[in-house]
Amino acid sequence: MSSNALQKALEVLEAFQKSPDSLSVKDVAALNHETQSSVQRSIYTLETLGYLEREEAGKRYVPGRACLRPVYGYLRNNRFLETATPYLIDLSERFATRADLTVLDGTEIVYLSRIPSRDELLNLSPLGRRWPAIQTASGRAILAAMDDEEREKVIAGSTIRQITSRSLTTKEQIYTAINKTREVGYAYQSEEVLMGAASVGAAVVGSNGKVQGAIIVGGPTETFNDPDKRHALGNAVKQAAQAIGAYV
């Protein structure tokens, strides 16, 4: 497969992140601004390799089980995830909240792991889910820990969306939130991405001084309404992030 063909095939796979449903050749072509014939060739190759599977109707596709192979390899060899997991478990058990590990990819945060609270044990893991970094606690924690040039690049490349009625909608508000994060050492958001949910997050800075990602604890908004309890959660997350950073 040529490098151009490989790029087009990867773009086809990424199209499925833009839709919660199965996609036809026509759908993928529209999403990727490609011709249907070009997309059809990529889909044929991906289906042959098991990276796409047909629905029973035969004309629509979903990601195939072969997609799990590189994901498993990534997770199995991820030292950051391995180091952080015991700390996530500890946070979840101590505070009866969920605990997540995220990394920055472009202008978005991506979930690498979730340790659910006791009340969320049956919830689907959000592994791979993405949110705009500027509008999440973990994303703003990461941005606060970056140097000025890196931070400005991410913010400049971001599109501000009103995900909920509580979302921050101006760069001035976002800068204020980032500056507050730098001041206290952890970020806080309430109902900015999901109504009824809040979280606090802290950046993990490695021994080389580079930001590796962030850990967050989250749950219902009432868990975070009391300022003293919220501050205790924030400090616990900050301390865990510092401990992880010493080993990565």
mmCIF file of C-alpha atoms in Angstrom:
data_model
loop_
_atom_site.group_PDB
_atom_site.id
_atom_site.type_symbol
_atom_site.label_atom_id
_atom_site.label_comp_id
_atom_site.label_asym_id
_atom_site.label_seq_id
_atom_site.Cartn_x
_atom_site.Cartn_y
_atom_site.Cartn_z
ATOM 1 C CA MET A 1 0.000 0.000 0.000
ATOM 2 C CA SER A 2 1.406 3.389 -0.975
ATOM 3 C CA SER A 3 1.714 6.156 1.618
ATOM 4 C CA ASN A 4 -1.140 8.050 -0.062
ATOM 5 C CA ALA A 5 -3.384 4.971 -0.010
ATOM 6 C CA LEU A 6 -2.505 4.362 3.640
ATOM 7 C CA GLN A 7 -3.392 7.950 4.514
ATOM 8 C CA LYS A 8 -6.756 7.663 2.772
ATOM 9 C CA ALA A 9 -7.493 4.376 4.542
ATOM 10 C CA LEU A 10 -6.726 5.932 7.936
ATOM 11 C CA GLU A 11 -8.953 8.886 7.072
ATOM 12 C CA VAL A 12 -11.774 6.451 6.340
ATOM 13 C CA LEU A 13 -11.361 4.882 9.794
ATOM 14 C CA GLU A 14 -11.310 8.299 11.433
ATOM 15 C CA ALA A 15 -14.594 9.185 9.723
ATOM 16 C CA PHE A 16 -16.329 6.804 12.114
ATOM 17 C CA GLN A 17 -15.347 9.060 15.027
ATOM 18 C CA LYS A 18 -17.532 11.755 13.507
ATOM 19 C CA SER A 19 -20.701 9.664 13.596
ATOM 20 C CA PRO A 20 -22.328 7.412 16.216
ATOM 21 C CA ASP A 21 -23.924 5.316 13.466
ATOM 22 C CA SER A 22 -22.802 2.936 10.759
ATOM 23 C CA LEU A 23 -21.686 4.613 7.515
ATOM 24 C CA SER A 24 -22.144 3.922 3.846
ATOM 25 C CA VAL A 25 -19.562 4.605 1.154
ATOM 26 C CA LYS A 26 -21.516 7.751 0.294
ATOM 27 C CA ASP A 27 -21.513 8.887 3.933
ATOM 28 C CA VAL A 28 -17.738 8.456 4.299
ATOM 29 C CA ALA A 29 -17.106 10.252 1.002
ATOM 30 C CA ALA A 30 -19.190 13.219 2.181
ATOM 31 C CA LEU A 31 -17.512 13.361 5.593
ATOM 32 C CA ASN A 32 -14.006 13.199 4.102
ATOM 33 C CA HIS A 33 -14.701 15.315 1.004
ATOM 34 C CA GLU A 34 -13.530 12.474 -1.242
ATOM 35 C CA THR A 35 -14.960 10.735 -4.288
ATOM 36 C CA GLN A 36 -16.999 7.598 -3.717
ATOM 37 C CA SER A 37 -14.688 5.565 -5.942
ATOM 38 C CA SER A 38 -11.649 6.556 -3.862
ATOM 39 C CA VAL A 39 -13.444 5.749 -0.623
ATOM 40 C CA GLN A 40 -14.701 2.438 -2.018
ATOM 41 C CA ARG A 41 -11.126 1.290 -2.682
ATOM 42 C CA SER A 42 -10.073 2.129 0.880
ATOM 43 C CA ILE A 43 -13.137 0.436 2.349
ATOM 44 C CA TYR A 44 -12.495 -2.713 0.311
ATOM 45 C CA THR A 45 -8.940 -2.933 1.685
ATOM 46 C CA LEU A 46 -10.008 -2.209 5.262
ATOM 47 C CA GLU A 47 -12.803 -4.777 5.093
ATOM 48 C CA THR A 48 -10.423 -7.402 3.699
ATOM 49 C CA LEU A 49 -8.056 -6.791 6.623
ATOM 50 C CA GLY A 50 -10.866 -6.838 9.181
ATOM 51 C CA TYR A 51 -10.695 -3.158 10.118
ATOM 52 C CA LEU A 52 -14.230 -2.621 8.802
ATOM 53 C CA GLU A 53 -17.212 -4.960 8.962
ATOM 54 C CA ARG A 54 -20.494 -4.845 7.060
ATOM 55 C CA GLU A 55 -23.814 -4.589 8.801
ATOM 56 C CA GLU A 56 -26.311 -7.293 7.973
ATOM 57 C CA ALA A 57 -27.962 -5.151 5.289
ATOM 58 C CA GLY A 58 -24.639 -5.210 3.468
ATOM 59 C CA LYS A 59 -24.268 -1.578 2.402
ATOM 60 C CA ARG A 60 -23.212 0.064 5.650
ATOM 61 C CA TYR A 61 -20.042 -0.406 7.663
ATOM 62 C CA VAL A 62 -18.837 -0.270 11.242
ATOM 63 C CA PRO A 63 -15.274 -0.500 12.627
ATOM 64 C CA GLY A 64 -14.114 -4.111 12.773
ATOM 65 C CA ARG A 65 -12.535 -6.146 15.530
ATOM 66 C CA ALA A 66 -9.114 -5.782 13.931
ATOM 67 C CA CYS A 67 -9.117 -2.162 15.170
ATOM 68 C CA LEU A 68 -8.525 -3.555 18.650
ATOM 69 C CA ARG A 69 -5.098 -4.955 17.719
ATOM 70 C CA PRO A 70 -3.192 -1.637 17.521
ATOM 71 C CA VAL A 71 -5.214 -0.282 20.457
ATOM 72 C CA TYR A 72 -4.128 -3.221 22.609
ATOM 73 C CA GLY A 73 -0.521 -2.729 21.548
ATOM 74 C CA TYR A 74 -0.690 0.951 22.429
ATOM 75 C CA LEU A 75 -2.219 0.368 25.849
ATOM 76 C CA ARG A 76 0.005 -2.604 26.672
ATOM 77 C CA ASN A 77 3.161 -0.581 26.031
ATOM 78 C CA ASN A 78 1.980 2.684 27.588
ATOM 79 C CA ARG A 79 4.141 3.389 30.619
ATOM 80 C CA PHE A 80 2.066 6.441 31.543
ATOM 81 C CA LEU A 81 -1.095 4.342 31.807
ATOM 82 C CA GLU A 82 0.681 1.589 33.732
ATOM 83 C CA THR A 83 2.124 4.054 36.251
ATOM 84 C CA ALA A 84 -1.110 6.014 36.690
ATOM 85 C CA THR A 85 -3.522 3.104 37.182
ATOM 86 C CA PRO A 86 -2.811 2.407 40.903
ATOM 87 C CA TYR A 87 -3.285 6.105 41.667
ATOM 88 C CA LEU A 88 -6.580 6.197 39.754
ATOM 89 C CA ILE A 89 -7.826 3.184 41.710
ATOM 90 C CA ASP A 90 -6.802 4.817 44.985
ATOM 91 C CA LEU A 91 -8.597 8.086 44.150
ATOM 92 C CA SER A 92 -11.744 6.270 43.064
ATOM 93 C CA GLU A 93 -11.882 4.133 46.207
ATOM 94 C CA ARG A 94 -10.996 6.901 48.674
ATOM 95 C CA PHE A 95 -13.510 9.432 47.394
ATOM 96 C CA ALA A 96 -16.173 7.154 45.862
ATOM 97 C CA THR A 97 -15.846 8.958 42.541
ATOM 98 C CA ARG A 98 -14.754 7.940 39.094
ATOM 99 C CA ALA A 99 -11.123 8.617 38.172
ATOM 100 C CA ASP A 100 -9.915 9.154 34.606
ATOM 101 C CA LEU A 101 -6.629 9.429 32.745
ATOM 102 C CA THR A 102 -6.482 11.661 29.672
ATOM 103 C CA VAL A 103 -3.924 12.889 27.147
ATOM 104 C CA LEU A 104 -3.897 15.791 24.716
ATOM 105 C CA ASP A 105 -4.192 15.040 20.999
ATOM 106 C CA GLY A 106 -4.137 18.213 18.944
ATOM 107 C CA THR A 107 -6.801 20.444 20.466
ATOM 108 C CA GLU A 108 -8.726 17.618 22.148
ATOM 109 C CA ILE A 109 -8.340 15.490 25.233
ATOM 110 C CA VAL A 110 -8.664 11.727 24.795
ATOM 111 C CA TYR A 111 -9.587 9.258 27.531
ATOM 112 C CA LEU A 112 -7.035 6.488 28.106
ATOM 113 C CA SER A 113 -8.613 4.934 31.177
ATOM 114 C CA ARG A 114 -11.501 5.178 33.612
ATOM 115 C CA ILE A 115 -11.898 3.656 37.039
ATOM 116 C CA PRO A 116 -15.646 3.921 37.715
ATOM 117 C CA SER A 117 -17.213 4.694 41.041
ATOM 118 C CA ARG A 118 -19.277 2.002 42.732
ATOM 119 C CA ASP A 119 -22.439 3.560 41.256
ATOM 120 C CA GLU A 120 -21.037 3.496 37.708
ATOM 121 C CA LEU A 121 -19.752 -0.062 37.443
ATOM 122 C CA LEU A 122 -22.109 -0.914 34.586
ATOM 123 C CA ASN A 123 -21.378 2.208 32.545
ATOM 124 C CA LEU A 124 -19.546 1.870 29.238
ATOM 125 C CA SER A 125 -15.903 2.944 29.450
ATOM 126 C CA PRO A 126 -15.226 6.135 27.480
ATOM 127 C CA LEU A 127 -11.848 4.850 26.244
ATOM 128 C CA GLY A 128 -10.976 6.930 23.190
ATOM 129 C CA ARG A 129 -13.702 9.512 23.743
ATOM 130 C CA ARG A 130 -12.754 13.089 22.922
ATOM 131 C CA TRP A 131 -13.706 16.531 24.172
ATOM 132 C CA PRO A 132 -12.342 20.003 23.333
ATOM 133 C CA ALA A 133 -9.409 20.600 25.678
ATOM 134 C CA ILE A 134 -10.346 24.223 26.346
ATOM 135 C CA GLN A 135 -13.727 23.167 27.742
ATOM 136 C CA THR A 136 -12.734 20.362 30.127
ATOM 137 C CA ALA A 137 -11.057 20.224 33.513
ATOM 138 C CA SER A 138 -8.315 17.882 32.308
ATOM 139 C CA GLY A 139 -7.712 19.904 29.163
ATOM 140 C CA ARG A 140 -7.399 23.183 31.024
ATOM 141 C CA ALA A 141 -5.113 21.528 33.569
ATOM 142 C CA ILE A 142 -2.856 20.404 30.705
ATOM 143 C CA LEU A 143 -2.946 23.846 29.093
ATOM 144 C CA ALA A 144 -2.103 25.545 32.384
ATOM 145 C CA ALA A 145 1.017 23.379 32.732
ATOM 146 C CA MET A 146 2.274 24.043 29.188
ATOM 147 C CA ASP A 147 4.700 26.740 28.205
ATOM 148 C CA ASP A 148 3.153 29.874 26.713
ATOM 149 C CA GLU A 149 3.938 29.047 23.078
ATOM 150 C CA GLU A 150 2.461 25.533 23.215
ATOM 151 C CA ARG A 151 -0.628 26.739 25.055
ATOM 152 C CA GLU A 152 -1.300 29.556 22.594
ATOM 153 C CA LYS A 153 -0.997 27.143 19.669
ATOM 154 C CA VAL A 154 -3.659 24.850 21.114
ATOM 155 C CA ILE A 155 -6.027 27.688 22.006
ATOM 156 C CA ALA A 156 -5.605 29.340 18.602
ATOM 157 C CA GLY A 157 -6.424 26.066 16.859
ATOM 158 C CA SER A 158 -9.504 25.374 19.002
ATOM 159 C CA THR A 159 -13.101 26.075 18.098
ATOM 160 C CA ILE A 160 -15.223 27.247 21.002
ATOM 161 C CA ARG A 161 -18.537 25.368 21.100
ATOM 162 C CA GLN A 162 -21.436 25.795 23.477
ATOM 163 C CA ILE A 163 -21.763 22.122 24.414
ATOM 164 C CA THR A 164 -24.167 22.911 27.266
ATOM 165 C CA SER A 165 -25.759 26.071 28.616
ATOM 166 C CA ARG A 166 -22.915 26.221 31.167
ATOM 167 C CA SER A 167 -20.054 26.028 28.668
ATOM 168 C CA LEU A 168 -17.541 28.860 28.555
ATOM 169 C CA THR A 169 -18.079 30.702 25.287
ATOM 170 C CA THR A 170 -15.316 33.304 25.067
ATOM 171 C CA LYS A 171 -11.531 33.152 25.054
ATOM 172 C CA GLU A 172 -11.484 35.614 27.928
ATOM 173 C CA GLN A 173 -13.458 33.159 30.090
ATOM 174 C CA ILE A 174 -11.183 30.303 29.059
ATOM 175 C CA TYR A 175 -8.019 32.259 29.866
ATOM 176 C CA THR A 176 -9.496 33.177 33.254
ATOM 177 C CA ALA A 177 -10.177 29.492 33.977
ATOM 178 C CA ILE A 178 -6.651 28.501 32.895
ATOM 179 C CA ASN A 179 -5.086 31.211 35.049
ATOM 180 C CA LYS A 180 -7.160 30.046 38.022
ATOM 181 C CA THR A 181 -5.902 26.516 37.397
ATOM 182 C CA ARG A 182 -2.284 27.716 37.452
ATOM 183 C CA GLU A 183 -2.970 29.557 40.704
ATOM 184 C CA VAL A 184 -4.487 26.635 42.668
ATOM 185 C CA GLY A 185 -2.827 23.715 40.861
ATOM 186 C CA TYR A 186 -5.982 22.002 39.627
ATOM 187 C CA ALA A 187 -8.857 22.752 37.259
ATOM 188 C CA TYR A 188 -12.573 22.638 38.016
ATOM 189 C CA GLN A 189 -15.569 22.510 35.712
ATOM 190 C CA SER A 190 -19.260 21.985 36.429
ATOM 191 C CA GLU A 191 -21.807 21.027 33.742
ATOM 192 C CA GLU A 192 -19.691 22.497 30.947
ATOM 193 C CA VAL A 193 -19.633 19.282 28.907
ATOM 194 C CA LEU A 194 -22.375 17.166 30.535
ATOM 195 C CA MET A 195 -25.317 18.470 32.527
ATOM 196 C CA GLY A 196 -25.333 17.139 36.074
ATOM 197 C CA ALA A 197 -21.619 16.276 36.022
ATOM 198 C CA ALA A 198 -18.574 18.048 37.415
ATOM 199 C CA SER A 199 -14.877 17.259 37.785
ATOM 200 C CA VAL A 200 -11.498 18.440 39.010
ATOM 201 C CA GLY A 201 -8.271 17.680 37.166
ATOM 202 C CA ALA A 202 -4.515 18.128 37.482
ATOM 203 C CA ALA A 203 -1.764 17.858 34.908
ATOM 204 C CA VAL A 204 0.906 15.193 35.087
ATOM 205 C CA VAL A 205 4.299 16.714 34.313
ATOM 206 C CA GLY A 206 7.057 14.173 33.721
ATOM 207 C CA SER A 207 10.558 14.242 35.128
ATOM 208 C CA ASN A 208 11.672 15.747 31.795
ATOM 209 C CA GLY A 209 9.409 18.748 32.370
ATOM 210 C CA LYS A 210 6.967 17.766 29.609
ATOM 211 C CA VAL A 211 3.234 17.510 30.193
ATOM 212 C CA GLN A 212 2.215 13.861 29.858
ATOM 213 C CA GLY A 213 -1.523 14.226 30.362
ATOM 214 C CA ALA A 214 -3.938 14.733 33.234
ATOM 215 C CA ILE A 215 -5.927 12.834 35.818
ATOM 216 C CA ILE A 216 -9.398 13.845 36.892
ATOM 217 C CA VAL A 217 -12.014 12.772 39.393
ATOM 218 C CA GLY A 218 -15.606 13.356 38.460
ATOM 219 C CA GLY A 219 -19.175 12.667 39.412
ATOM 220 C CA PRO A 220 -22.516 14.352 40.101
ATOM 221 C CA THR A 221 -22.375 18.111 40.622
ATOM 222 C CA GLU A 222 -23.497 17.787 44.258
ATOM 223 C CA THR A 223 -20.236 15.990 45.011
ATOM 224 C CA PHE A 224 -18.369 19.201 44.190
ATOM 225 C CA ASN A 225 -20.759 21.889 45.471
ATOM 226 C CA ASP A 226 -19.101 22.259 48.859
ATOM 227 C CA PRO A 227 -15.960 24.409 48.353
ATOM 228 C CA ASP A 228 -14.009 22.653 51.100
ATOM 229 C CA LYS A 229 -14.743 19.188 49.728
ATOM 230 C CA ARG A 230 -13.961 20.374 46.199
ATOM 231 C CA HIS A 231 -10.645 21.786 47.382
ATOM 232 C CA ALA A 232 -9.810 18.502 49.144
ATOM 233 C CA LEU A 233 -10.546 16.582 45.937
ATOM 234 C CA GLY A 234 -8.465 19.030 43.925
ATOM 235 C CA ASN A 235 -5.504 18.714 46.260
ATOM 236 C CA ALA A 236 -5.742 14.921 46.211
ATOM 237 C CA VAL A 237 -5.728 14.906 42.414
ATOM 238 C CA LYS A 238 -2.818 17.346 42.356
ATOM 239 C CA GLN A 239 -0.783 15.186 44.743
ATOM 240 C CA ALA A 240 -1.505 12.051 42.719
ATOM 241 C CA ALA A 241 -0.484 13.810 39.510
ATOM 242 C CA GLN A 242 2.791 14.900 41.092
ATOM 243 C CA ALA A 243 3.504 11.353 42.278
ATOM 244 C CA ILE A 244 2.834 9.913 38.825
ATOM 245 C CA GLY A 245 4.997 12.576 37.200
ATOM 246 C CA ALA A 246 7.996 11.514 39.253
ATOM 247 C CA TYR A 247 7.965 8.122 37.505
ATOM 248 C CA VAL A 248 7.233 9.042 33.887
#
